[in-house]
Short mmCIF file of C-alpha atoms in Angstrom, two decimals:
data_model
loop_
_atom_site.label_atom_id
_atom_site.label_comp_id
_atom_site.label_asym_id
_atom_site.label_seq_id
_atom_site.Cartn_x
_atom_site.Cartn_y
_atom_site.Cartn_z
CA MET A 1 -2.01 10.83 -18.23
CA ARG A 2 -2.36 9.27 -20.91
CA ALA A 3 0.86 7.86 -22.31
CA THR A 4 1.96 9.29 -25.39
CA ALA A 5 4.91 7.66 -28.05
CA SER A 6 5.29 10.07 -30.95
CA ILE A 7 6.38 8.89 -34.80
CA GLN A 8 10.35 9.19 -35.70
CA PRO A 9 10.85 10.36 -39.07
CA VAL A 10 11.10 7.55 -42.08
CA ARG A 11 14.55 5.96 -42.99
CA VAL A 12 15.04 5.58 -46.36
CA GLY A 13 17.29 1.40 -47.15
CA LYS A 14 15.78 -1.71 -47.09
CA PRO A 15 12.79 -1.07 -46.57
CA ARG A 16 11.65 -5.02 -47.14
CA LEU A 17 14.05 -6.25 -45.55
CA LEU A 18 13.68 -4.09 -41.87
CA ALA A 19 9.40 -5.01 -42.20
CA SER A 20 10.04 -8.59 -42.72
CA CYS A 21 12.65 -8.27 -39.18
CA ALA A 22 10.21 -7.29 -37.14
CA ILE A 23 7.83 -9.36 -38.17
CA ALA A 24 9.87 -12.40 -37.20
CA ALA A 25 10.57 -10.89 -34.20
CA GLY A 26 6.86 -9.90 -33.44
CA LEU A 27 5.96 -13.13 -34.58
CA THR A 28 7.64 -15.35 -32.67
CA ALA A 29 7.55 -12.64 -29.20
CA LEU A 30 4.18 -13.42 -29.74
CA ALA A 31 4.15 -16.65 -29.70
CA LEU A 32 6.74 -17.01 -26.11
CA GLY A 33 4.19 -14.74 -24.67
CA GLY A 34 6.70 -11.99 -24.59
CA PRO A 35 8.25 -9.39 -24.36
CA ALA A 36 4.96 -8.63 -27.10
CA ARG A 37 3.48 -5.14 -27.51
CA ALA A 38 -0.37 -5.47 -27.42
CA GLN A 39 -3.27 -3.73 -27.95
CA GLY A 40 -5.38 -2.55 -24.56
CA VAL A 41 -1.83 -1.71 -22.38
CA ALA A 42 0.46 0.87 -22.93
CA GLY A 43 3.45 -1.59 -23.06
CA SER A 44 4.52 -4.70 -23.57
CA GLY A 45 5.16 -8.39 -21.33
CA GLN A 46 8.20 -10.47 -20.55
CA VAL A 47 6.87 -13.96 -19.15
CA VAL A 48 9.50 -14.69 -16.16
CA THR A 49 10.15 -18.11 -16.80
CA GLY A 50 11.91 -20.64 -13.85
CA PRO A 51 11.56 -23.66 -11.33
CA GLY A 52 7.67 -23.69 -10.64
CA LEU A 53 6.70 -21.09 -13.17
CA SER A 54 3.96 -21.03 -15.53
CA GLY A 55 4.34 -19.79 -19.05
CA ALA A 56 1.52 -17.45 -21.24
CA THR A 57 0.37 -16.45 -24.06
CA ILE A 58 0.19 -12.27 -24.30
CA SER A 59 -1.55 -11.51 -27.32
CA PRO A 60 -4.57 -8.54 -29.33
CA PRO A 61 -7.82 -9.84 -28.71
CA GLY A 62 -9.14 -12.63 -31.81
CA PRO A 63 -11.00 -11.93 -35.29
CA GLY A 64 -14.08 -9.84 -34.07
CA ALA A 65 -12.94 -9.62 -30.29
CA PRO A 66 -13.83 -6.18 -29.41
CA ALA A 67 -10.64 -3.71 -29.79
CA ASN A 68 -8.00 -2.21 -26.93
CA THR A 69 -7.53 -5.06 -25.48
CA THR A 70 -5.15 -7.52 -24.31
CA ASN A 71 -5.28 -11.17 -23.35
CA VAL A 72 -3.64 -13.05 -21.49
CA GLN A 73 -3.09 -16.65 -21.58
CA THR A 74 -1.18 -18.83 -18.31
CA THR A 75 -0.75 -22.08 -19.20
CA GLY A 76 -0.38 -23.60 -15.03
CA ALA A 77 -0.92 -22.45 -11.43
CA GLN A 78 1.87 -19.88 -10.76
CA THR A 79 2.55 -17.06 -13.65
CA ILE A 80 5.58 -14.74 -12.88
CA ILE A 81 5.28 -11.11 -16.40
CA ASN A 82 7.46 -8.46 -15.76
CA TRP A 83 5.49 -5.28 -17.97
CA THR A 84 7.55 -2.81 -18.80
CA PRO A 85 5.39 0.59 -19.50
CA THR A 86 5.52 2.44 -22.61
CA ASP A 87 6.15 5.96 -20.48
CA THR A 88 8.77 5.37 -18.69
CA ALA A 89 10.15 8.54 -17.70
CA ALA A 90 11.96 9.55 -14.76
CA ALA A 91 9.14 12.38 -13.21
CA GLY A 92 5.90 13.25 -14.11
CA GLY A 93 2.20 12.12 -13.50
CA ALA A 94 1.07 8.91 -12.77
CA ILE A 95 1.99 6.36 -15.43
CA ASP A 96 -1.19 5.47 -17.80
CA PHE A 97 -1.17 2.35 -18.38
CA LEU A 98 -4.36 0.57 -19.05
CA PRO A 99 -6.14 3.34 -20.52
CA THR A 100 -9.52 4.54 -20.12
CA GLY A 101 -11.68 1.95 -22.92
CA SER A 102 -9.54 -0.60 -22.99
CA THR A 103 -9.19 -3.26 -21.34
CA LEU A 104 -6.45 -6.62 -19.65
CA ASN A 105 -8.28 -10.01 -19.75
CA PHE A 106 -6.28 -13.12 -17.74
CA TYR A 107 -7.02 -16.68 -18.92
CA GLY A 108 -6.42 -19.62 -16.91
CA THR A 109 -7.39 -23.31 -15.36
CA GLY A 110 -7.75 -23.65 -11.35
CA GLN A 111 -7.02 -21.03 -8.99
CA TYR A 112 -4.11 -20.08 -10.86
CA ILE A 113 -1.90 -17.03 -9.26
CA VAL A 114 -0.36 -13.54 -11.83
CA LEU A 115 2.72 -11.84 -10.44
CA ASN A 116 2.10 -8.51 -12.72
CA ARG A 117 5.48 -6.62 -11.64
CA PHE A 118 5.74 -2.75 -12.85
CA ILE A 119 9.73 -2.61 -14.13
CA ALA A 120 12.22 -0.83 -16.21
CA ILE A 121 15.43 -1.38 -18.28
CA ASP A 122 18.51 0.73 -17.49
CA PRO A 123 19.11 2.72 -21.00
CA LEU A 124 22.83 2.17 -20.08
CA SER A 125 23.14 -1.44 -18.39
CA GLY A 126 19.52 -3.61 -19.21
CA ALA A 127 18.66 -3.57 -15.50
CA VAL A 128 16.02 -4.40 -14.39
CA ILE A 129 14.83 -0.90 -12.08
CA PRO A 130 11.87 0.08 -10.40
CA ILE A 131 9.63 2.20 -11.31
CA SER A 132 9.48 4.96 -9.27
CA ARG A 133 6.25 6.31 -9.57
CA GLN A 134 2.51 5.55 -10.46
CA ILE A 135 1.68 2.85 -12.37
CA GLY A 136 -2.61 4.09 -13.53
CA LEU A 137 -5.02 1.77 -14.10
CA ASN A 138 -7.42 3.76 -15.60
CA GLY A 139 -8.95 0.66 -17.98
CA THR A 140 -10.62 -2.57 -17.11
CA VAL A 141 -8.86 -5.51 -15.88
CA ASN A 142 -11.06 -9.35 -15.91
CA SER A 143 -10.13 -12.50 -14.81
CA TYR A 144 -11.66 -15.57 -16.45
CA ILE A 145 -11.48 -19.82 -15.27
CA GLY A 146 -11.03 -21.60 -19.08
CA PRO A 147 -10.07 -20.87 -22.57
CA ALA A 148 -8.61 -16.92 -24.30
CA GLY A 149 -11.91 -15.56 -25.78
CA GLY A 150 -13.94 -18.84 -24.19
CA SER A 151 -15.53 -18.00 -21.16
CA THR A 152 -17.04 -15.56 -18.40
CA THR A 153 -17.15 -18.34 -15.40
CA GLN A 154 -14.73 -14.95 -13.61
CA GLY A 155 -12.10 -16.67 -10.96
CA GLY A 156 -8.43 -16.90 -10.46
CA ASN A 157 -5.69 -14.55 -8.33
CA ILE A 158 -4.48 -11.48 -9.90
CA TRP A 159 -1.36 -9.55 -8.38
CA PHE A 160 0.11 -6.18 -8.96
CA TYR A 161 3.06 -4.95 -7.76
CA ASN A 162 5.16 -2.26 -8.49
CA ALA A 163 7.79 0.00 -6.20
CA GLY A 164 6.30 4.14 -6.47
CA GLY A 165 2.19 2.81 -6.07
CA ILE A 166 -0.57 1.39 -7.68
CA ILE A 167 -3.74 4.59 -8.76
CA ILE A 168 -7.38 2.35 -9.50
CA GLY A 169 -8.53 5.44 -11.99
CA ARG A 170 -11.90 7.27 -12.35
CA GLY A 171 -14.25 4.64 -13.93
CA ALA A 172 -12.00 1.56 -13.18
CA ALA A 173 -13.12 -1.73 -12.87
CA ILE A 174 -11.61 -5.04 -11.68
CA ASN A 175 -12.96 -8.33 -12.22
CA VAL A 176 -12.09 -10.88 -10.61
CA GLY A 177 -11.12 -14.67 -8.78
CA SER A 178 -9.63 -12.02 -5.96
CA LEU A 179 -6.56 -9.28 -5.64
CA VAL A 180 -3.28 -8.00 -3.84
CA LEU A 181 -2.20 -4.68 -5.36
CA THR A 182 1.66 -3.62 -3.25
CA SER A 183 3.72 -1.67 -3.66
CA ASN A 184 5.96 -3.48 -1.93
CA ASP A 185 8.00 -6.87 -3.59
CA ILE A 186 7.19 -10.28 -3.06
CA ASP A 187 9.35 -12.45 -2.17
CA THR A 188 8.90 -15.06 -4.75
CA THR A 189 11.66 -17.57 -3.42
CA GLY A 190 10.33 -21.30 -3.69
CA GLY A 191 6.99 -20.15 -5.94
CA LEU A 192 4.73 -17.52 -4.69
CA LEU A 193 3.52 -18.28 -1.81
CA GLY A 194 6.04 -19.73 1.28
CA PRO A 195 6.66 -22.62 3.18
CA ALA A 196 2.81 -21.56 5.34
CA GLY A 197 1.01 -20.46 2.52
CA GLU A 198 1.47 -16.90 3.51
CA ILE A 199 2.59 -14.05 0.57
CA ARG A 200 5.53 -12.54 1.36
CA PHE A 201 5.42 -8.54 0.80
CA ARG A 202 9.60 -7.57 0.50
CA GLY A 203 9.47 -3.43 0.19
CA ALA A 204 12.19 -0.61 0.40
CA ALA A 205 13.17 0.79 3.52
CA GLY A 206 11.50 4.28 3.45
CA SER A 207 9.14 3.76 0.82
CA THR A 208 6.06 6.65 0.67
CA SER A 209 4.83 4.50 -1.47
CA ALA A 210 0.51 4.49 -1.48
CA ILE A 211 -2.07 2.02 -3.41
CA GLU A 212 -4.52 5.09 -4.15
CA ILE A 213 -8.54 4.02 -4.65
CA GLN A 214 -9.69 7.01 -6.44
CA PRO A 215 -13.80 7.57 -6.57
CA GLY A 216 -15.73 6.68 -8.90
CA SER A 217 -14.13 3.04 -9.21
CA PHE A 218 -14.96 -0.21 -8.98
CA ILE A 219 -12.77 -3.83 -7.79
CA GLY A 220 -14.80 -6.97 -7.41
CA ALA A 221 -13.91 -9.94 -5.84
CA SER A 222 -15.85 -13.22 -6.96
CA ASN A 223 -14.14 -16.25 -8.30
CA GLY A 224 -17.91 -17.97 -7.14
CA ASN A 225 -16.86 -20.04 -4.60
CA PRO A 226 -18.89 -17.33 -1.56
CA GLY A 227 -16.67 -16.20 0.64
CA SER A 228 -13.63 -17.87 -0.17
CA SER A 229 -12.49 -14.46 -2.50
CA TYR A 230 -9.58 -11.69 -1.33
CA VAL A 231 -8.34 -8.02 -1.95
CA ALA A 232 -4.89 -7.11 -0.48
CA LEU A 233 -4.01 -3.00 -0.62
CA VAL A 234 0.00 -3.47 1.11
CA ALA A 235 1.17 -0.72 1.08
CA PRO A 236 2.87 2.02 3.28
CA ARG A 237 -0.02 4.77 2.25
CA ILE A 238 -3.39 2.93 0.94
CA ILE A 239 -6.73 6.34 0.23
CA GLN A 240 -9.65 4.09 -0.94
CA SER A 241 -11.61 6.33 -2.52
CA GLY A 242 -13.64 3.58 -3.98
CA ILE A 243 -15.97 0.98 -4.00
CA VAL A 244 -14.21 -2.75 -3.00
CA SER A 245 -16.26 -5.70 -3.04
CA SER A 246 -14.66 -9.24 -2.48
CA ASP A 247 -17.08 -12.25 -2.00
CA GLY A 248 -14.12 -13.31 0.71
CA SER A 249 -12.41 -10.64 2.79
CA SER A 250 -10.30 -7.76 2.65
CA ALA A 251 -6.96 -6.77 4.09
CA LEU A 252 -5.82 -2.92 3.59
CA VAL A 253 -2.97 -3.07 5.28
CA ALA A 254 -0.20 -0.72 5.77
CA ALA A 255 3.46 -1.78 6.81
CA GLU A 256 7.39 -2.25 4.31
CA GLN A 257 7.02 -5.80 4.70
CA ALA A 258 4.63 -8.39 6.13
CA ASP A 259 3.79 -11.27 5.51
CA ILE A 260 -0.03 -12.32 5.27
CA THR A 261 -1.51 -16.16 4.95
CA ILE A 262 -5.58 -16.56 4.22
CA ASN A 263 -7.22 -19.71 6.01
CA ASN A 264 -10.64 -20.20 4.73
CA GLY A 265 -10.87 -15.80 5.29
CA LEU A 266 -9.72 -15.80 8.58
CA PHE A 267 -6.71 -13.59 7.96
CA ASP A 268 -2.89 -14.31 9.23
CA ILE A 269 -1.37 -10.34 9.01
CA ASN A 270 2.09 -10.33 10.70
CA VAL A 271 3.89 -6.67 9.75
CA THR A 272 7.49 -7.47 10.78
CA VAL A 273 8.32 -3.96 9.18
CA GLY A 274 5.70 -0.56 9.61
CA ALA A 275 4.95 2.16 7.92
CA GLU A 276 7.29 5.80 7.94
CA GLY A 277 5.11 8.12 10.02
CA GLY A 278 2.04 10.18 9.22
CA ASP A 279 -0.93 9.23 7.74
CA ALA A 280 -0.50 5.70 6.72
CA ILE A 281 -4.24 4.81 5.67
CA THR A 282 -7.39 6.93 5.16
CA HIS A 283 -10.50 5.38 3.92
CA THR A 284 -13.81 7.41 2.44
CA GLY A 285 -15.24 4.94 0.17
CA ILE A 286 -16.78 1.54 0.37
CA THR A 287 -14.93 -1.61 1.91
CA GLY A 288 -17.64 -5.00 2.31
CA GLY A 289 -19.18 -7.85 0.11
CA PRO A 290 -22.86 -9.70 -0.55
CA ALA A 291 -23.37 -11.53 2.94
CA HIS A 292 -23.19 -14.79 3.86
CA GLN A 293 -25.30 -16.55 5.98
CA GLN A 294 -24.77 -18.80 9.20
CA GLY A 295 -22.33 -22.13 8.49
CA ASP A 296 -20.55 -20.65 5.50
CA THR A 297 -17.17 -22.46 5.44
CA ASP A 298 -15.60 -18.90 4.55
CA GLN A 299 -16.19 -16.01 7.02
CA SER A 300 -15.86 -12.87 5.78
CA ARG A 301 -13.80 -9.66 7.07
CA VAL A 302 -12.42 -6.78 6.50
CA TYR A 303 -9.56 -5.71 8.10
CA MET A 304 -7.23 -2.06 7.92
CA VAL A 305 -4.16 -2.51 9.58
CA ALA A 306 -1.82 0.20 10.23
CA ILE A 307 1.77 -0.99 11.77
CA PRO A 308 5.48 2.40 12.72
CA LYS A 309 7.67 1.69 11.89
CA ASN A 310 9.52 5.07 14.04
CA ASP A 311 6.94 6.91 14.75
CA ALA A 312 2.90 7.05 15.40
CA VAL A 313 1.19 6.51 12.65
CA THR A 314 -2.69 7.31 11.77
CA MET A 315 -5.35 5.38 10.40
CA LEU A 316 -8.45 7.77 8.98
CA ILE A 317 -12.03 5.82 8.72
CA SER A 318 -15.48 7.02 7.03
CA GLY A 319 -16.83 6.10 4.21
CA GLN A 320 -18.99 2.83 5.00
CA ILE A 321 -17.04 -0.85 6.19
CA GLY A 322 -18.56 -4.37 6.37
CA TYR A 323 -21.48 -5.83 5.16
CA GLN A 324 -24.72 -4.60 1.85
CA ASP A 325 -27.11 -6.10 3.70
CA ALA A 326 -27.05 -5.55 7.76
CA VAL A 327 -29.16 -7.10 8.36
CA VAL A 328 -27.24 -10.22 7.87
CA ALA A 329 -24.90 -8.55 9.85
CA GLN A 330 -26.23 -8.19 12.81
CA THR A 331 -27.04 -12.41 13.13
CA ASP A 332 -24.51 -13.22 11.45
CA PRO A 333 -20.55 -14.35 13.52
CA ASP A 334 -18.62 -15.13 9.66
CA GLY A 335 -18.59 -11.19 9.44
CA ALA A 336 -16.94 -8.35 10.71
CA VAL A 337 -14.45 -5.13 10.42
CA ARG A 338 -11.17 -5.81 12.46
CA LEU A 339 -9.56 -2.02 12.82
CA SER A 340 -6.28 -1.96 14.19
CA ALA A 341 -3.48 0.35 14.56
CA GLY A 342 -0.16 -1.08 16.61
CA TYR A 343 -1.26 -4.71 16.53
CA ASN A 344 -0.76 -7.51 14.70
CA ILE A 345 -3.62 -10.06 13.10
CA VAL A 346 -3.54 -13.76 14.09
CA ASN A 347 -6.30 -16.34 13.14
CA GLY A 348 -8.40 -13.56 12.22
CA GLU A 349 -8.66 -11.73 14.92
CA ILE A 350 -6.21 -8.05 16.71
CA ALA A 351 -3.54 -9.89 18.47
CA ASP A 352 -2.80 -9.45 22.22
CA THR A 353 0.09 -7.81 22.23
CA PRO A 354 1.50 -4.23 20.22
CA ALA A 355 4.28 -5.78 16.83
CA ASN A 356 6.16 -2.33 19.09
CA ALA A 357 6.04 0.25 21.49
CA THR A 358 5.36 3.11 18.33
CA ALA A 359 2.07 4.55 18.77
CA ALA A 360 -0.74 4.48 16.23
CA ASN A 361 -3.65 6.05 16.08
CA ILE A 362 -7.79 5.61 14.73
CA GLN A 363 -9.78 8.52 14.20
CA ILE A 364 -13.36 7.93 13.78
CA SER A 365 -15.62 10.50 11.61
CA ASP A 366 -18.37 9.75 9.09
CA THR A 367 -18.26 6.43 9.14
CA LEU A 368 -21.63 3.20 8.33
CA PHE A 369 -20.02 0.04 10.17
CA ALA A 370 -22.41 -2.51 8.16
CA SER A 371 -20.95 -5.47 10.41
CA SER A 372 -19.71 -5.53 14.01
CA VAL A 373 -17.01 -4.16 14.64
CA VAL A 374 -13.13 -3.88 16.65
CA ALA A 375 -11.43 -1.40 17.24
CA HIS A 376 -7.88 -1.89 18.76
CA ALA A 377 -5.01 1.49 18.82
CA SER A 378 -1.75 1.24 20.16
CA GLY A 379 -2.45 5.15 21.23
CA SER A 380 -5.36 6.74 20.75
CA LEU A 381 -8.92 6.25 19.48
CA ALA A 382 -11.02 9.26 18.50
CA ALA A 383 -14.71 8.02 16.84
CA ALA A 384 -16.26 11.22 16.61
CA PRO A 385 -18.97 12.25 12.93
CA VAL A 386 -17.75 15.31 11.57
CA SER A 387 -21.58 16.30 9.30
CA GLN A 388 -24.02 17.40 10.18
CA LEU A 389 -26.89 14.67 9.39
CA PRO A 390 -29.16 15.06 6.36
CA GLY A 391 -32.57 17.03 5.84
CA PRO A 392 -35.56 15.05 4.68
CA ALA A 393 -35.79 16.17 1.45
CA LEU A 394 -32.02 15.93 -0.54
CA PRO A 395 -31.18 15.52 -4.84
CA ALA A 396 -29.28 12.68 -4.40
CA ALA A 397 -29.10 10.11 -1.61
CA PRO A 398 -26.08 11.38 0.89
CA PRO A 399 -22.98 9.83 2.13
CA PRO A 400 -23.39 6.56 4.41
CA GLY A 401 -22.06 7.72 7.11
CA GLN A 402 -23.09 11.48 6.94
CA GLY A 403 -23.56 13.10 9.86
CA ARG A 404 -22.76 9.70 12.08
CA VAL A 405 -20.69 6.51 13.35
CA VAL A 406 -23.04 4.13 13.83
CA VAL A 407 -22.63 0.30 13.64
CA GLN A 408 -24.69 -2.21 12.42
CA GLY A 409 -24.17 -5.03 15.16
CA ASP A 410 -21.99 -4.36 18.12
CA GLY A 411 -19.18 -1.47 18.58
CA THR A 412 -15.95 -2.42 20.44
CA PHE A 413 -13.17 0.41 20.63
CA ILE A 414 -10.37 0.72 22.10
CA GLY A 415 -7.72 2.99 23.10
CA ASP A 416 -4.82 2.30 24.64
CA ALA A 417 -3.62 6.02 26.18
CA SER A 418 -6.81 7.04 25.55
CA ALA A 419 -10.81 6.04 23.85
CA THR A 420 -13.28 9.39 22.84
CA VAL A 421 -16.29 9.45 21.75
CA SER A 422 -18.43 12.40 20.71
CA VAL A 423 -21.28 13.88 19.67
CA GLY A 424 -22.16 16.95 18.92
CA ASN A 425 -25.21 19.02 17.54
CA ASN A 426 -27.96 16.99 14.46
CA GLN A 427 -25.17 14.25 15.11
CA ALA A 428 -25.94 10.23 15.92
CA VAL A 429 -23.36 7.66 17.15
CA GLY A 430 -24.32 4.59 18.27
CA ALA A 431 -25.02 0.20 17.89
CA SER A 432 -27.90 -1.87 16.98
CA GLY A 433 -26.05 -4.40 19.91
CA ASN A 434 -23.58 -3.61 22.22
CA PHE A 435 -21.15 -0.31 22.57
CA THR A 436 -17.82 -0.91 25.06
CA VAL A 437 -15.76 1.81 25.01
CA ILE A 438 -12.30 0.66 26.72
CA SER A 439 -9.06 2.29 27.70
CA ASN A 440 -7.13 0.62 29.93
CA GLY A 441 -3.09 2.03 29.79
CA VAL A 442 -0.14 1.75 28.10
CA GLY A 443 3.44 2.90 28.85
CA GLY A 444 2.78 2.76 33.19
CA GLN A 445 0.52 6.01 31.37
CA PRO A 446 -3.63 4.93 33.35
CA GLY A 447 -5.99 5.16 30.26
CA SER A 448 -8.79 7.49 29.65
CA VAL A 449 -12.61 6.88 28.94
CA ALA A 450 -15.11 9.40 27.60
CA VAL A 451 -18.15 9.82 25.50
CA ASN A 452 -18.89 13.07 25.56
CA VAL A 453 -23.16 13.83 23.75
CA ASN A 454 -23.52 17.81 22.84
CA GLN A 455 -27.64 19.02 22.94
CA GLY A 456 -29.43 17.98 19.98
CA GLY A 457 -27.15 15.39 19.47
CA THR A 458 -27.95 11.31 19.58
CA PHE A 459 -26.59 8.46 21.36
CA ALA A 460 -27.81 4.93 20.60
CA VAL A 461 -27.17 1.53 22.16
CA GLY A 462 -29.26 -1.20 21.64
CA GLY A 463 -27.86 -3.45 23.74
CA ASN A 464 -25.58 -2.76 26.80
CA LEU A 465 -23.78 -0.10 27.42
CA ALA A 466 -20.13 -0.58 29.20
CA LEU A 467 -17.12 2.47 29.74
CA LEU A 468 -14.09 0.35 31.04
CA ALA A 469 -11.18 1.63 32.28
CA ALA A 470 -9.63 -0.76 34.52
CA GLY A 471 -5.90 -0.43 33.75
CA ARG A 472 -3.49 -3.71 33.18
CA PRO A 473 -0.22 -4.45 33.38
CA ASP A 474 2.15 -2.33 30.42
CA ALA A 475 2.53 -5.46 27.65
CA VAL A 476 6.57 -3.41 27.04
CA THR A 477 7.58 -1.96 30.32
CA GLY A 478 5.41 -4.14 32.70
#
């Protein structure tokens, strides 16, 4: 929804004095970096001051620059900006903070971080309050290394937080060094990063706010250092239907509170408070990035983590996940996909012990895994195409996973309670490498493994096929 504002009736009396005061106030605000209402965004920004925080200047474009643009020039390593959108009504759809055709540019030195927080001001008390509606980013967001208007080198770490969630609209484009989108407040005690370099997400209890990437939108993270960029989507609900491409690692984390540490592309994801029950992650888009050669310093992975709070959560997976170059993906040990329902991530791998005893499930439908994958659910895991394989003559390219669940590399699928792989007529499941299905039981009950191939279906494995239901002591009850 595009934000609008009605024109107030003109008042008579002392117009020149009022106009001159307004101009002076506006110039002062621009010089101090806020609050300043500028072209591009539908709102005003206030730069937060405090120990360890740097300043910034928020301004419209200079002479000759495109209209409908807001530029943010940072002066140091860590900056916080409180944005107050024009539309802060209590009800309605998403607030169109960055309308279609508008641009928000960030500039800074080195791998600077800018935390953009969306807030409202209580009209009676003047207190800062969170916004309960989604914020819409429907235009273009860019971040550069260098001075405003004079640099085209992509870089910088841009974070957006809104308690009511964030929606990246159709046609929107985000081109930054690294990106965080979250509906969970970020602890900034002692700086934007914790003592161990972790990002500290501290969401509100009971929240079901969502980060939503709509079809036709694009997120690209690259800073010129292959493998070192990141994209992190953190909220109780995540819907990814667009394109997310990171020259490094990407993480979709469904939780209320979590700590995320990034080390050479390997994530530590420690969820301390899980998400409310239901469909916590829904992935139908494309998430991955460019392939890297063996021996690159930084590793590129795709992580999806859904941890339950009190009731079971489910991860719904389809689309395409992994490297864009399947040939390299099959042989590059640095690239991988980790789908974890109920388990945290430790040094890039799924932990050995579930986060709690509440079940978390994974349902995989029409999916192309363009890298080796490990999927582990503390509850049940089910993998089965739902569509039919595309015919030989189509007017347009079909979705990458239509009618199949295929791994370009090794595929390991684990469901503690049960793990089932099913193939129907005119459908295909398999892997170019090894294919392993595991269920060792949970809660003192034995696990169950099944691979079902119906007539007319194709199940093909280039390496070894293993079905394992060995049984093991329960991690919680023993």
